[in-house]
mmCIF file with all atom_site columns, C-alpha atoms in Angstrom:
data_model
loop_
_atom_site.group_PDB
_atom_site.id
_atom_site.type_symbol
_atom_site.label_atom_id
_atom_site.label_alt_id
_atom_site.label_comp_id
_atom_site.label_asym_id
_atom_site.label_entity_id
_atom_site.label_seq_id
_atom_site.pdbx_PDB_ins_code
_atom_site.Cartn_x
_atom_site.Cartn_y
_atom_site.Cartn_z
_atom_site.occupancy
_atom_site.B_iso_or_equiv
_atom_site.pdbx_formal_charge
_atom_site.auth_seq_id
_atom_site.auth_comp_id
_atom_site.auth_asym_id
_atom_site.auth_atom_id
_atom_site.pdbx_PDB_model_num
ATOM 1  C CA . UNK A 1 1  ? 0.069   -0.315  0.184   1.00 64.00 ? 542 UNK A CA 1
ATOM 2  C CA . UNK A 1 2  ? 2.822   2.234   1.054   1.00 67.00 ? 543 UNK A CA 1
ATOM 3  C CA . UNK A 1 3  ? 4.435   1.829   -3.042  1.00 76.00 ? 544 UNK A CA 1
ATOM 4  C CA . UNK A 1 4  ? 1.882   2.262   -4.372  1.00 77.00 ? 545 UNK A CA 1
ATOM 5  C CA . UNK A 1 5  ? 0.719   5.571   -2.193  1.00 77.00 ? 546 UNK A CA 1
ATOM 6  C CA . UNK A 1 6  ? 4.140   7.091   -3.430  1.00 79.00 ? 547 UNK A CA 1
ATOM 7  C CA . UNK A 1 7  ? 4.408   6.410   -6.709  1.00 81.00 ? 548 UNK A CA 1
ATOM 8  C CA . UNK A 1 8  ? 1.080   7.584   -6.794  1.00 81.00 ? 549 UNK A CA 1
ATOM 9  C CA . UNK A 1 9  ? 1.676   11.038  -5.293  1.00 82.00 ? 550 UNK A CA 1
ATOM 10 C CA . UNK A 1 10 ? 5.498   10.959  -6.627  1.00 85.00 ? 551 UNK A CA 1
ATOM 11 C CA . UNK A 1 11 ? 3.238   11.483  -10.716 1.00 85.00 ? 552 UNK A CA 1
ATOM 12 C CA . UNK A 1 12 ? 0.622   13.387  -8.571  1.00 84.00 ? 553 UNK A CA 1
ATOM 13 C CA . UNK A 1 13 ? 3.380   16.140  -7.608  1.00 84.00 ? 554 UNK A CA 1
ATOM 14 C CA . UNK A 1 14 ? 5.856   15.510  -10.847 1.00 88.00 ? 555 UNK A CA 1
ATOM 15 C CA . UNK A 1 15 ? 2.586   16.676  -13.228 1.00 86.00 ? 556 UNK A CA 1
ATOM 16 C CA . UNK A 1 16 ? 1.411   19.487  -10.634 1.00 84.00 ? 557 UNK A CA 1
ATOM 17 C CA . UNK A 1 17 ? 4.727   20.944  -10.689 1.00 86.00 ? 558 UNK A CA 1
ATOM 18 C CA . UNK A 1 18 ? 4.920   20.272  -14.607 1.00 88.00 ? 559 UNK A CA 1
ATOM 19 C CA . UNK A 1 19 ? 1.539   22.663  -14.555 1.00 85.00 ? 560 UNK A CA 1
ATOM 20 C CA . UNK A 1 20 ? 2.152   24.631  -11.443 1.00 85.00 ? 561 UNK A CA 1
ATOM 21 C CA . UNK A 1 21 ? 5.449   26.127  -13.755 1.00 89.00 ? 562 UNK A CA 1
ATOM 22 C CA . UNK A 1 22 ? 4.297   25.976  -17.099 1.00 87.00 ? 563 UNK A CA 1
ATOM 23 C CA . UNK A 1 23 ? 5.401   22.964  -19.656 1.00 90.00 ? 564 UNK A CA 1
ATOM 24 C CA . UNK A 1 24 ? 2.076   21.717  -19.547 1.00 88.00 ? 565 UNK A CA 1
ATOM 25 C CA . UNK A 1 25 ? -1.067  23.278  -18.905 1.00 87.00 ? 566 UNK A CA 1
ATOM 26 C CA . UNK A 1 26 ? -3.753  21.849  -17.107 1.00 82.00 ? 567 UNK A CA 1
ATOM 27 C CA . UNK A 1 27 ? -7.864  22.523  -17.521 1.00 88.00 ? 568 UNK A CA 1
ATOM 28 C CA . UNK A 1 28 ? -8.575  24.756  -13.772 1.00 86.00 ? 569 UNK A CA 1
ATOM 29 C CA . UNK A 1 29 ? -10.690 21.523  -12.679 1.00 86.00 ? 570 UNK A CA 1
ATOM 30 C CA . UNK A 1 30 ? -7.844  18.991  -13.562 1.00 85.00 ? 571 UNK A CA 1
ATOM 31 C CA . UNK A 1 31 ? -5.373  21.602  -11.385 1.00 83.00 ? 572 UNK A CA 1
ATOM 32 C CA . UNK A 1 32 ? -7.601  21.303  -8.581  1.00 86.00 ? 573 UNK A CA 1
ATOM 33 C CA . UNK A 1 33 ? -7.926  17.350  -8.466  1.00 87.00 ? 574 UNK A CA 1
ATOM 34 C CA . UNK A 1 34 ? -3.990  16.489  -9.233  1.00 83.00 ? 575 UNK A CA 1
ATOM 35 C CA . UNK A 1 35 ? -3.893  18.785  -5.563  1.00 84.00 ? 576 UNK A CA 1
ATOM 36 C CA . UNK A 1 36 ? -6.713  17.353  -3.965  1.00 87.00 ? 577 UNK A CA 1
ATOM 37 C CA . UNK A 1 37 ? -5.479  13.762  -4.794  1.00 84.00 ? 578 UNK A CA 1
ATOM 38 C CA . UNK A 1 38 ? -2.487  14.421  -3.411  1.00 83.00 ? 579 UNK A CA 1
ATOM 39 C CA . UNK A 1 39 ? -3.043  15.295  -0.853  1.00 85.00 ? 580 UNK A CA 1
ATOM 40 C CA . UNK A 1 40 ? -5.037  12.300  -0.292  1.00 86.00 ? 581 UNK A CA 1
ATOM 41 C CA . UNK A 1 41 ? -2.284  10.279  -1.652  1.00 84.00 ? 582 UNK A CA 1
ATOM 42 C CA . UNK A 1 42 ? 0.126   11.982  0.253   1.00 83.00 ? 583 UNK A CA 1
ATOM 43 C CA . UNK A 1 43 ? -2.168  11.184  3.670   1.00 85.00 ? 584 UNK A CA 1
ATOM 44 C CA . UNK A 1 44 ? -2.499  7.639   2.888   1.00 82.00 ? 585 UNK A CA 1
ATOM 45 C CA . UNK A 1 45 ? 1.083   6.904   2.299   1.00 80.00 ? 586 UNK A CA 1
ATOM 46 C CA . UNK A 1 46 ? 2.338   9.152   4.905   1.00 80.00 ? 587 UNK A CA 1
ATOM 47 C CA . UNK A 1 47 ? -0.455  6.876   7.199   1.00 80.00 ? 588 UNK A CA 1
ATOM 48 C CA . UNK A 1 48 ? 1.061   3.642   5.851   1.00 76.00 ? 589 UNK A CA 1
ATOM 49 C CA . UNK A 1 49 ? 4.641   4.291   6.217   1.00 74.00 ? 590 UNK A CA 1
ATOM 50 C CA . UNK A 1 50 ? 3.932   4.903   10.492  1.00 73.00 ? 591 UNK A CA 1
ATOM 51 C CA . UNK A 1 51 ? 2.016   2.389   10.961  1.00 71.00 ? 592 UNK A CA 1
ATOM 52 C CA . UNK A 1 52 ? 4.694   0.160   8.941   1.00 65.00 ? 593 UNK A CA 1
ATOM 53 C CA . UNK A 1 53 ? 3.258   -1.293  6.738   1.00 55.00 ? 594 UNK A CA 1
ATOM 54 C CA . UNK A 1 54 ? 5.906   0.998   4.759   1.00 52.00 ? 595 UNK A CA 1
ATOM 55 C CA . UNK A 1 55 ? 8.994   -0.051  6.845   1.00 56.00 ? 596 UNK A CA 1
ATOM 56 C CA . UNK A 1 56 ? 8.224   -3.545  6.986   1.00 56.00 ? 597 UNK A CA 1
ATOM 57 C CA . UNK A 1 57 ? 10.912  -5.671  5.081   1.00 57.00 ? 598 UNK A CA 1
ATOM 58 C CA . UNK A 1 58 ? 13.097  -3.604  7.224   1.00 55.00 ? 599 UNK A CA 1
ATOM 59 C CA . UNK A 1 59 ? 12.050  -4.441  10.375  1.00 58.00 ? 600 UNK A CA 1
ATOM 60 C CA . UNK A 1 60 ? 12.543  -8.609  9.361   1.00 60.00 ? 601 UNK A CA 1
ATOM 61 C CA . UNK A 1 61 ? 15.898  -7.885  8.221   1.00 60.00 ? 602 UNK A CA 1
ATOM 62 C CA . UNK A 1 62 ? 16.541  -6.559  11.380  1.00 62.00 ? 603 UNK A CA 1
ATOM 63 C CA . UNK A 1 63 ? 15.149  -9.481  13.104  1.00 63.00 ? 604 UNK A CA 1
ATOM 64 C CA . UNK A 1 64 ? 16.496  -11.972 10.464  1.00 61.00 ? 605 UNK A CA 1
ATOM 65 C CA . UNK A 1 65 ? 20.223  -10.558 11.437  1.00 66.00 ? 606 UNK A CA 1
ATOM 66 C CA . UNK A 1 66 ? 19.516  -11.069 15.239  1.00 68.00 ? 607 UNK A CA 1
ATOM 67 C CA . UNK A 1 67 ? 18.227  -14.064 15.469  1.00 69.00 ? 608 UNK A CA 1
ATOM 68 C CA . UNK A 1 68 ? 21.185  -14.824 13.278  1.00 67.00 ? 609 UNK A CA 1
ATOM 69 C CA . UNK A 1 69 ? 23.838  -13.280 15.464  1.00 74.00 ? 610 UNK A CA 1
ATOM 70 C CA . UNK A 1 70 ? 21.545  -14.449 19.175  1.00 74.00 ? 611 UNK A CA 1
ATOM 71 C CA . UNK A 1 71 ? 21.706  -18.301 17.829  1.00 61.00 ? 612 UNK A CA 1
#
């Protein structure tokens, strides 16, 4: 969930920046929808990261190393 949300946030952020600096021209309604999507999916990504879904692999690797060291 974290990786999908983070990837979507990155795409929304890049598109929003391109629109803001005039590289691409989006209609006003679509630009507002991009900003809302960035906010919503950004909050989902942050929530999933802080609730442990984002760093589950790192924690699993740390537990495996700890069990190898302790025997």
